[in-house]
């Protein structure tokens, strides 16, 4: 029996290692997606193959066959503990990692491994018994191997989890099959944008027709257009934009500057702010005040501020929030969004790996990093004769679009991480999930797209994520593994 067991493990290890070698890039990608091994994918992908081939060699040579059986027992215990942790302690169940795993489900493979352990254990006992060794001797060997194998895997699990969530060096971990398409709506042009949402509707603004609100049911089954008016048209608008919050809709043009506010039971919006502040981003907090981004006259850099509608009080500026690295404009450019459920504001830098979490009074709660390693904006600028600054070369974008749901930030990254499939990257948008309360990276997921298609908007709710492209609005539902994270 020991000889038959040795041949079985030789065949098993050779098959497993060769299948991994033949598709090594894909094997590395799959290891990187493991909830237990993500942080060590580069090392483990080589170590597993080398170990399997080395153990097969030990089993081939009669003199070292017993050692090979002990090694077979150790690696099978490690694989078994790994699968047990995946099934019971992982945030999600990853895809298979090559070899026989591709032919069996995780539970089936757990039982297969247990059978292999029993086979190795029986063969070791028979060989040791034939050598007339005391039972205590090889019992201690087996116990020591079991403890060591289990300890190594458990250590890798906890240390990898900590590294990925808290000290990530740009290794993404993807939810497999995270979404399924729910519905889609064709759009008549590419100039729509997300203006807001409530529990049953999505609101789109239209750059070509600024006073038209497109109201779409959350299931994308019902579409209607609402045309509204303003109480005054005496201004040369350059960029009139729609924002929806709760039962109110707002039109703003920070270059004029002016803000209109209306209720959905009213056909016209009234002026609530005029000549108070100039701004280039606008977030309504409630019906009495708003947050904005502007360029400071003193520092010539982007600055956040808060202002009450129709107030004679000066805006409260917070120059300490957005930090300057070079010119104060391009290097600190970013997107300001609100988290409706939790009354948070988030400013995410476009050209560096950082976002700022604030409350609605613009008090900084934390400054956190995204998982990429671009801490300094990679941009080149030059100053023109009239004093203006412009980019001198194409910028190196890090973060593109953001959405927030519950206490999570969903960030569309523009950079490919370590051990990722370049083919999959080119056919999908990568969305990274951050728990900004725990200051942790959680995982990522793909949104598939057609070649050349651009993502122009991102909006997330508790049960769906909506993407806006140049031609369509598409809704996706979360599958169970991602839904449990979104709504945990």
Coordinates of C-alpha atoms in Angstrom, one line a residue:
X1 CA 0.0 0.0 0.0
X2 CA 2.7 2.6 0.8
X3 CA 4.2 2.1 -2.7
X4 CA 0.7 2.6 -4.4
X5 CA 0.2 5.7 -2.2
X6 CA 3.5 7.1 -3.3
X7 CA 2.7 6.6 -7.0
X8 CA -0.7 8.2 -6.4
X9 CA 0.9 11.3 -4.8
X10 CA 3.5 11.5 -7.5
X11 CA 0.8 11.5 -10.2
X12 CA -1.3 14.1 -8.2
X13 CA 1.6 16.5 -7.6
X14 CA 3.0 16.2 -11.1
X15 CA -0.5 16.9 -12.6
X16 CA -1.2 19.8 -10.3
X17 CA 2.2 21.5 -10.7
X18 CA 2.3 21.0 -14.5
X19 CA -1.3 22.4 -14.9
X20 CA -0.3 25.4 -12.9
X21 CA 2.9 25.9 -14.9
X22 CA 1.0 25.7 -18.2
X23 CA -1.2 28.6 -17.1
X24 CA 1.0 30.3 -14.6
X25 CA -0.2 33.8 -15.2
X26 CA -3.8 32.8 -14.6
X27 CA -2.7 30.8 -11.5
X28 CA -1.0 33.8 -10.0
X29 CA -4.1 35.9 -10.7
X30 CA -6.3 33.4 -8.9
X31 CA -3.9 33.1 -5.9
X32 CA -4.1 36.9 -5.7
X33 CA -7.8 36.7 -5.3
X34 CA -7.7 34.3 -2.4
X35 CA -9.0 35.8 0.8
X36 CA -6.2 34.0 2.6
X37 CA -3.2 34.4 0.3
X38 CA -3.6 37.8 -1.5
X39 CA -0.7 39.5 0.2
X40 CA 1.7 36.7 -0.6
X41 CA 0.5 35.7 -4.1
X42 CA 3.9 36.4 -5.7
X43 CA 5.8 34.1 -3.3
X44 CA 3.2 31.4 -2.8
X45 CA 2.5 30.8 -6.5
X46 CA 6.2 29.8 -7.0
X47 CA 6.5 28.0 -3.6
X48 CA 3.5 25.7 -4.2
X49 CA 4.8 24.5 -7.6
X50 CA 8.3 24.0 -6.3
X51 CA 7.1 22.1 -3.3
X52 CA 4.8 19.8 -5.3
X53 CA 7.6 18.9 -7.7
X54 CA 10.1 18.4 -4.9
X55 CA 7.7 16.1 -2.9
X56 CA 7.1 14.1 -6.1
X57 CA 10.9 13.6 -6.5
X58 CA 11.2 12.5 -2.9
X59 CA 8.5 9.9 -3.5
X60 CA 10.1 8.6 -6.6
X61 CA 13.4 7.7 -4.8
X62 CA 12.8 4.6 -2.5
X63 CA 15.4 5.9 0.0
X64 CA 13.5 9.1 0.6
X65 CA 10.0 7.8 0.1
X66 CA 9.1 7.9 3.8
X67 CA 10.1 11.6 4.0
X68 CA 8.1 12.2 0.9
X69 CA 5.0 10.6 2.6
X70 CA 5.5 12.9 5.6
X71 CA 5.8 15.9 3.3
X72 CA 2.7 14.8 1.4
X73 CA 0.8 14.6 4.7
X74 CA 2.0 18.1 5.6
X75 CA 1.0 19.7 2.3
X76 CA -2.4 18.0 2.3
X77 CA -3.1 19.1 5.9
X78 CA -2.2 22.7 4.8
X79 CA -4.5 22.5 1.8
X80 CA -7.3 21.2 3.9
X81 CA -7.0 23.9 6.6
X82 CA -6.8 26.4 3.8
X83 CA -10.1 25.2 2.3
X84 CA -11.7 25.0 5.8
X85 CA -10.8 28.7 6.4
X86 CA -12.1 29.7 3.0
X87 CA -15.5 28.0 3.6
X88 CA -16.0 29.2 7.2
X89 CA -14.0 32.5 7.8
X90 CA -13.7 34.2 4.4
X91 CA -15.6 37.3 3.4
X92 CA -16.4 35.5 0.1
X93 CA -15.6 32.2 -1.8
X94 CA -13.0 32.8 -4.5
X95 CA -12.7 31.0 -7.8
X96 CA -10.6 27.8 -8.0
X97 CA -6.8 27.9 -8.3
X98 CA -5.9 25.4 -11.0
X99 CA -5.3 21.7 -11.1
X100 CA -7.9 19.4 -9.6
X101 CA -9.6 22.3 -7.9
X102 CA -11.0 23.3 -11.3
X103 CA -12.8 20.0 -11.5
X104 CA -14.2 19.9 -8.0
X105 CA -16.2 22.4 -5.8
X106 CA -14.6 23.6 -2.6
X107 CA -16.6 21.2 -0.4
X108 CA -15.9 18.3 -2.6
X109 CA -12.2 19.1 -2.6
X110 CA -12.3 19.3 1.2
X111 CA -13.4 15.7 1.4
X112 CA -10.9 14.7 -1.3
X113 CA -8.1 16.2 0.8
X114 CA -9.3 14.4 3.9
X115 CA -9.2 11.2 2.0
X116 CA -5.6 12.0 0.9
X117 CA -4.6 12.7 4.5
X118 CA -6.1 9.4 5.6
X119 CA -4.2 7.6 2.8
X120 CA -0.8 9.3 3.7
X121 CA -1.3 8.7 7.4
X122 CA -2.1 5.0 6.9
X123 CA 0.9 4.5 4.6
X124 CA 3.2 6.2 7.1
X125 CA 2.0 4.0 9.9
X126 CA 2.6 0.9 7.8
X127 CA 6.1 1.9 6.9
X128 CA 7.1 2.9 10.4
X129 CA 5.5 -0.3 11.8
X130 CA 7.6 -2.4 9.4
X131 CA 10.7 -0.6 10.6
X132 CA 9.8 -1.7 14.2
X133 CA 9.8 1.9 15.4
X134 CA 7.9 2.8 18.6
X135 CA 4.5 4.2 18.1
X136 CA 5.4 7.2 20.3
X137 CA 8.1 8.2 17.9
X138 CA 6.0 8.5 14.7
X139 CA 3.0 9.7 16.6
X140 CA 5.0 12.7 17.8
X141 CA 6.2 13.3 14.2
X142 CA 2.6 13.3 12.9
X143 CA 1.3 15.6 15.7
X144 CA 4.2 18.0 15.1
X145 CA 3.6 18.1 11.3
X146 CA -0.1 18.7 11.9
X147 CA 0.5 21.5 14.3
X148 CA 3.1 23.1 12.1
X149 CA 1.0 22.9 8.9
X150 CA -2.0 24.3 10.6
X151 CA -0.1 27.1 12.2
X152 CA 1.5 28.2 9.0
X153 CA -1.8 28.4 7.1
X154 CA -3.6 30.2 10.0
X155 CA -0.7 32.7 10.2
X156 CA -0.8 33.4 6.5
X157 CA -4.6 33.9 6.8
X158 CA -4.5 36.5 9.5
X159 CA -1.4 38.3 8.3
X160 CA -2.6 38.4 4.8
X161 CA -6.0 39.8 5.9
X162 CA -4.3 42.5 7.9
X163 CA -1.9 43.4 5.1
X164 CA -4.6 43.6 2.5
X165 CA -7.0 45.7 4.6
X166 CA -4.6 48.0 6.3
X167 CA -1.2 48.0 4.6
X168 CA -2.1 47.1 1.0
X169 CA 0.7 47.5 -1.6
X170 CA -1.7 47.6 -4.5
X171 CA -3.0 44.0 -4.5
X172 CA -6.7 43.8 -5.4
X173 CA -8.9 41.0 -4.2
X174 CA -12.0 40.6 -6.5
X175 CA -15.4 39.3 -5.7
X176 CA -16.1 36.5 -8.3
X177 CA -19.3 37.1 -10.2
X178 CA -20.2 40.0 -8.0
X179 CA -23.0 41.5 -10.1
X180 CA -25.7 40.5 -12.5
X181 CA -27.4 42.9 -14.9
X182 CA -30.8 44.0 -13.8
X183 CA -31.9 46.3 -16.6
X184 CA -30.7 49.0 -19.0
X185 CA -32.1 52.2 -20.6
X186 CA -30.9 53.6 -23.9
X187 CA -30.1 57.3 -23.9
X188 CA -30.5 59.7 -26.8
X189 CA -27.1 61.4 -26.4
X190 CA -24.0 61.3 -24.2
X191 CA -24.5 64.4 -22.1
X192 CA -26.5 63.1 -19.2
X193 CA -25.1 62.9 -15.7
X194 CA -26.3 61.6 -12.3
X195 CA -28.0 64.4 -10.4
X196 CA -29.1 62.3 -7.4
X197 CA -31.5 59.6 -6.2
X198 CA -34.1 58.7 -3.6
X199 CA -35.6 55.4 -2.5
X200 CA -37.6 54.9 -5.7
X201 CA -36.0 57.1 -8.4
X202 CA -32.8 58.0 -10.2
X203 CA -32.5 61.6 -11.4
X204 CA -30.4 62.5 -14.5
X205 CA -29.4 66.0 -15.5
X206 CA -28.9 67.0 -19.2
X207 CA -26.1 69.3 -20.2
X208 CA -27.8 70.1 -23.5
X209 CA -31.2 70.9 -21.8
X210 CA -30.3 72.1 -18.3
X211 CA -33.8 72.7 -17.0
X212 CA -35.0 69.2 -17.9
X213 CA -35.0 66.5 -15.2
X214 CA -35.1 62.9 -16.4
X215 CA -36.8 60.8 -13.6
X216 CA -36.2 57.0 -13.9
X217 CA -37.6 54.4 -11.6
X218 CA -35.0 52.5 -9.5
X219 CA -35.8 49.4 -11.5
X220 CA -35.3 51.4 -14.8
X221 CA -38.8 50.3 -15.9
X222 CA -40.4 53.8 -15.9
X223 CA -38.9 56.9 -17.5
X224 CA -40.4 60.4 -17.5
X225 CA -39.1 63.9 -18.3
X226 CA -39.9 66.9 -16.0
X227 CA -39.5 70.4 -17.4
X228 CA -39.1 73.1 -14.8
X229 CA -38.5 76.8 -14.8
X230 CA -36.6 79.4 -12.9
X231 CA -37.8 82.6 -11.3
X232 CA -35.1 84.6 -13.1
X233 CA -33.2 84.1 -16.4
X234 CA -31.2 87.3 -16.4
X235 CA -27.8 85.7 -16.4
X236 CA -25.4 84.3 -18.9
X237 CA -25.1 80.7 -17.7
X238 CA -21.9 78.9 -18.5
X239 CA -22.5 75.6 -16.7
X240 CA -26.0 75.3 -15.1
X241 CA -26.1 71.9 -13.3
X242 CA -28.9 70.0 -11.6
X243 CA -28.5 68.4 -8.1
X244 CA -31.2 66.5 -6.3
X245 CA -31.4 65.9 -2.6
X246 CA -34.4 64.5 -0.7
X247 CA -37.5 66.3 -2.0
X248 CA -35.6 69.3 -3.4
X249 CA -33.9 70.0 -6.7
X250 CA -31.2 72.6 -7.2
X251 CA -29.7 74.4 -10.2
X252 CA -26.3 76.0 -9.7
X253 CA -23.8 77.8 -11.8
X254 CA -20.8 78.7 -9.7
X255 CA -19.3 80.9 -12.4
X256 CA -22.2 83.4 -12.2
X257 CA -22.6 82.6 -9.2
X258 CA -26.2 81.6 -8.5
X259 CA -28.2 78.8 -6.8
X260 CA -31.9 78.0 -7.4
X261 CA -33.9 75.6 -5.2
X262 CA -37.3 74.0 -5.9
X263 CA -39.5 71.2 -4.6
X264 CA -40.8 68.5 -6.8
X265 CA -44.4 69.6 -6.3
X266 CA -43.4 73.0 -7.7
X267 CA -42.8 73.7 -11.4
X268 CA -40.3 76.5 -10.8
X269 CA -37.2 77.0 -8.8
X270 CA -36.5 80.1 -6.8
X271 CA -33.2 81.9 -6.3
X272 CA -31.8 81.2 -2.9
X273 CA -28.2 82.4 -3.3
X274 CA -26.8 85.1 -5.6
X275 CA -23.3 86.7 -5.5
X276 CA -22.4 85.0 -2.3
X277 CA -19.6 82.7 -3.5
X278 CA -18.1 81.5 -6.7
X279 CA -17.6 77.8 -6.9
X280 CA -16.8 74.8 -9.2
X281 CA -18.4 72.0 -7.1
X282 CA -21.6 72.2 -5.1
X283 CA -23.2 69.9 -2.5
X284 CA -26.5 70.8 -0.8
X285 CA -26.4 69.8 2.9
X286 CA -30.1 70.6 3.5
X287 CA -32.6 73.4 2.7
X288 CA -30.6 76.0 4.6
X289 CA -26.9 75.5 3.7
X290 CA -24.5 74.1 1.1
X291 CA -20.8 73.0 0.8
X292 CA -18.8 74.2 -2.2
X293 CA -15.3 74.0 -3.7
X294 CA -13.7 77.2 -5.0
X295 CA -10.3 78.7 -5.8
X296 CA -9.0 80.8 -2.9
X297 CA -8.2 84.4 -3.8
X298 CA -5.4 84.3 -1.2
X299 CA -3.7 80.9 -2.0
X300 CA -4.8 80.4 -5.6
X301 CA -5.5 76.8 -4.6
X302 CA -8.7 74.7 -4.3
X303 CA -10.5 75.3 -1.0
X304 CA -13.7 73.9 0.5
X305 CA -16.2 76.1 2.3
X306 CA -19.7 76.1 3.7
X307 CA -22.4 78.8 3.3
X308 CA -26.0 79.4 4.3
X309 CA -28.5 80.3 1.5
X310 CA -29.6 84.0 1.5
X311 CA -27.3 84.8 4.4
X312 CA -25.3 88.0 4.9
X313 CA -22.8 86.1 6.8
X314 CA -19.6 85.3 5.0
X315 CA -18.9 81.8 3.9
X316 CA -16.8 79.7 6.3
X317 CA -13.7 78.7 4.4
X318 CA -11.6 75.6 5.3
X319 CA -8.2 75.9 3.5
X320 CA -6.7 73.2 5.7
X321 CA -8.7 70.4 4.1
X322 CA -7.4 70.2 0.5
X323 CA -3.6 70.1 0.7
X324 CA -1.3 71.4 -2.0
X325 CA 1.6 69.5 -3.4
X326 CA 2.7 71.7 -6.3
X327 CA 0.5 74.2 -8.0
X328 CA -2.6 73.8 -5.7
X329 CA -5.0 73.3 -8.6
X330 CA -4.1 70.3 -10.8
X331 CA -2.2 68.4 -8.1
X332 CA -5.2 68.8 -5.6
X333 CA -8.0 68.3 -8.1
X334 CA -10.7 65.8 -6.9
X335 CA -14.3 64.9 -6.6
X336 CA -16.6 66.0 -3.7
X337 CA -19.5 63.6 -3.0
X338 CA -21.9 63.1 -0.1
X339 CA -22.9 59.9 1.7
X340 CA -26.6 60.4 2.1
X341 CA -27.3 57.7 4.7
X342 CA -24.6 58.8 7.1
X343 CA -24.2 62.5 6.6
X344 CA -20.6 62.3 5.5
X345 CA -18.7 64.2 2.8
X346 CA -15.8 62.7 0.9
X347 CA -13.2 64.4 -1.2
X348 CA -11.2 62.0 -3.4
X349 CA -8.1 63.3 -5.1
X350 CA -7.9 62.4 -8.8
X351 CA -4.1 62.3 -9.2
X352 CA -3.0 60.7 -5.8
X353 CA -4.0 57.9 -3.6
X354 CA -5.9 59.7 -0.9
X355 CA -9.4 60.7 0.1
X356 CA -10.7 62.9 3.0
X357 CA -13.6 62.0 5.1
X358 CA -15.6 64.9 6.7
X359 CA -18.8 65.5 8.5
X360 CA -21.4 68.0 7.1
X361 CA -19.7 70.9 9.0
X362 CA -16.5 70.2 7.1
X363 CA -14.7 68.9 10.2
X364 CA -12.0 66.4 9.0
X365 CA -12.7 62.9 10.5
X366 CA -9.9 61.1 8.7
X367 CA -7.5 61.2 5.8
X368 CA -7.2 57.7 4.2
X369 CA -5.3 56.2 1.3
X370 CA -6.5 54.2 -1.6
X371 CA -4.5 51.0 -2.3
X372 CA -2.4 52.2 -5.2
X373 CA 1.0 53.7 -4.4
X374 CA 0.8 57.1 -6.1
X375 CA 1.2 59.4 -3.1
X376 CA 2.5 62.4 -5.1
X377 CA 0.5 63.6 -8.1
X378 CA 2.4 62.9 -11.3
X379 CA 1.6 66.0 -13.4
X380 CA 3.6 68.5 -15.4
X381 CA 2.4 72.1 -15.5
X382 CA 3.6 75.4 -16.9
X383 CA 2.7 79.0 -16.2
X384 CA 1.4 81.1 -19.2
X385 CA 2.2 84.7 -19.8
X386 CA -1.2 85.8 -18.4
X387 CA -0.5 84.0 -15.1
X388 CA -2.7 81.0 -15.8
X389 CA -1.4 77.5 -15.2
X390 CA -2.0 74.7 -17.7
X391 CA -0.9 71.0 -18.0
X392 CA 2.2 70.5 -20.0
X393 CA 1.7 66.7 -20.5
X394 CA -1.1 64.1 -20.1
X395 CA -1.8 63.6 -16.4
X396 CA -1.4 60.3 -14.5
X397 CA -4.9 59.6 -13.2
X398 CA -5.3 57.4 -10.1
X399 CA -9.0 57.7 -9.1
X400 CA -11.8 58.6 -11.6
X401 CA -15.3 58.2 -10.2
X402 CA -16.7 57.6 -6.7
X403 CA -20.0 56.6 -5.1
X404 CA -20.9 56.0 -1.5
X405 CA -23.4 53.6 0.1
X406 CA -23.8 53.0 3.9
X407 CA -20.2 53.5 5.3
X408 CA -18.5 52.4 2.1
X409 CA -16.7 54.3 -0.6
X410 CA -16.8 52.8 -4.1
X411 CA -13.9 54.1 -6.1
X412 CA -13.3 53.5 -9.8
X413 CA -9.5 53.2 -10.1
X414 CA -7.7 54.0 -13.3
X415 CA -4.6 51.8 -12.5
X416 CA -4.1 48.1 -12.8
X417 CA -2.8 46.4 -9.6
X418 CA -0.4 43.5 -9.0
X419 CA -1.2 40.0 -10.3
X420 CA -4.2 41.2 -12.3
X421 CA -5.4 39.9 -15.6
X422 CA -4.6 42.5 -18.3
X423 CA -7.2 40.9 -20.6
X424 CA -9.9 41.2 -17.9
X425 CA -8.8 44.7 -17.0
X426 CA -9.2 45.9 -20.6
X427 CA -12.8 44.6 -20.8
X428 CA -14.0 45.8 -17.3
X429 CA -14.0 48.7 -15.0
X430 CA -12.5 48.0 -11.6
X431 CA -14.4 49.3 -8.5
X432 CA -12.5 49.3 -5.2
X433 CA -14.5 49.1 -1.9
X434 CA -13.3 51.0 1.2
X435 CA -14.9 50.9 4.6
X436 CA -14.1 54.5 5.7
X437 CA -15.3 53.9 9.2
X438 CA -12.9 51.1 9.8
X439 CA -10.3 52.7 7.5
X440 CA -9.9 49.5 5.5
X441 CA -9.8 48.3 1.9
X442 CA -12.4 45.5 1.7
X443 CA -12.3 44.1 -1.9
X444 CA -12.9 45.0 -5.5
X445 CA -15.3 43.9 -8.2
X446 CA -15.5 44.2 -12.0
X447 CA -18.2 45.9 -14.1
X448 CA -17.9 44.6 -17.6
X449 CA -18.0 46.9 -20.6
X450 CA -17.7 46.9 -24.4
X451 CA -14.4 47.9 -25.9
X452 CA -14.0 51.6 -26.1
X453 CA -17.0 52.3 -23.9
X454 CA -16.6 55.1 -21.3
X455 CA -17.9 55.2 -17.8
X456 CA -19.3 58.7 -17.2
X457 CA -21.2 58.2 -13.9
X458 CA -21.4 55.9 -10.9
X459 CA -24.2 55.7 -8.3
X460 CA -24.7 53.0 -5.6
X461 CA -27.7 52.0 -3.5
X462 CA -28.2 49.2 -1.0
X463 CA -29.3 46.7 -3.6
X464 CA -28.0 48.1 -6.9
X465 CA -25.2 49.9 -8.6
X466 CA -25.9 52.1 -11.6
X467 CA -23.4 53.0 -14.3
X468 CA -23.9 55.7 -16.9
X469 CA -22.1 55.3 -20.2
X470 CA -22.1 57.5 -23.3
X471 CA -25.2 55.7 -24.6
X472 CA -26.9 53.8 -21.7
X473 CA -27.9 53.8 -18.1
X474 CA -27.4 50.2 -16.7
X475 CA -28.4 48.8 -13.3
X476 CA -26.7 45.8 -11.7
X477 CA -27.8 43.9 -8.7
X478 CA -25.3 42.7 -6.1
X479 CA -24.9 38.9 -5.8
X480 CA -25.1 37.5 -2.2
X481 CA -21.4 37.7 -1.4
X482 CA -21.1 41.4 -2.4
X483 CA -24.6 42.3 -1.0
X484 CA -23.6 41.0 2.4
X485 CA -20.6 43.4 2.4
X486 CA -22.6 46.3 1.1
X487 CA -25.3 45.8 3.8
X488 CA -23.3 44.4 6.6

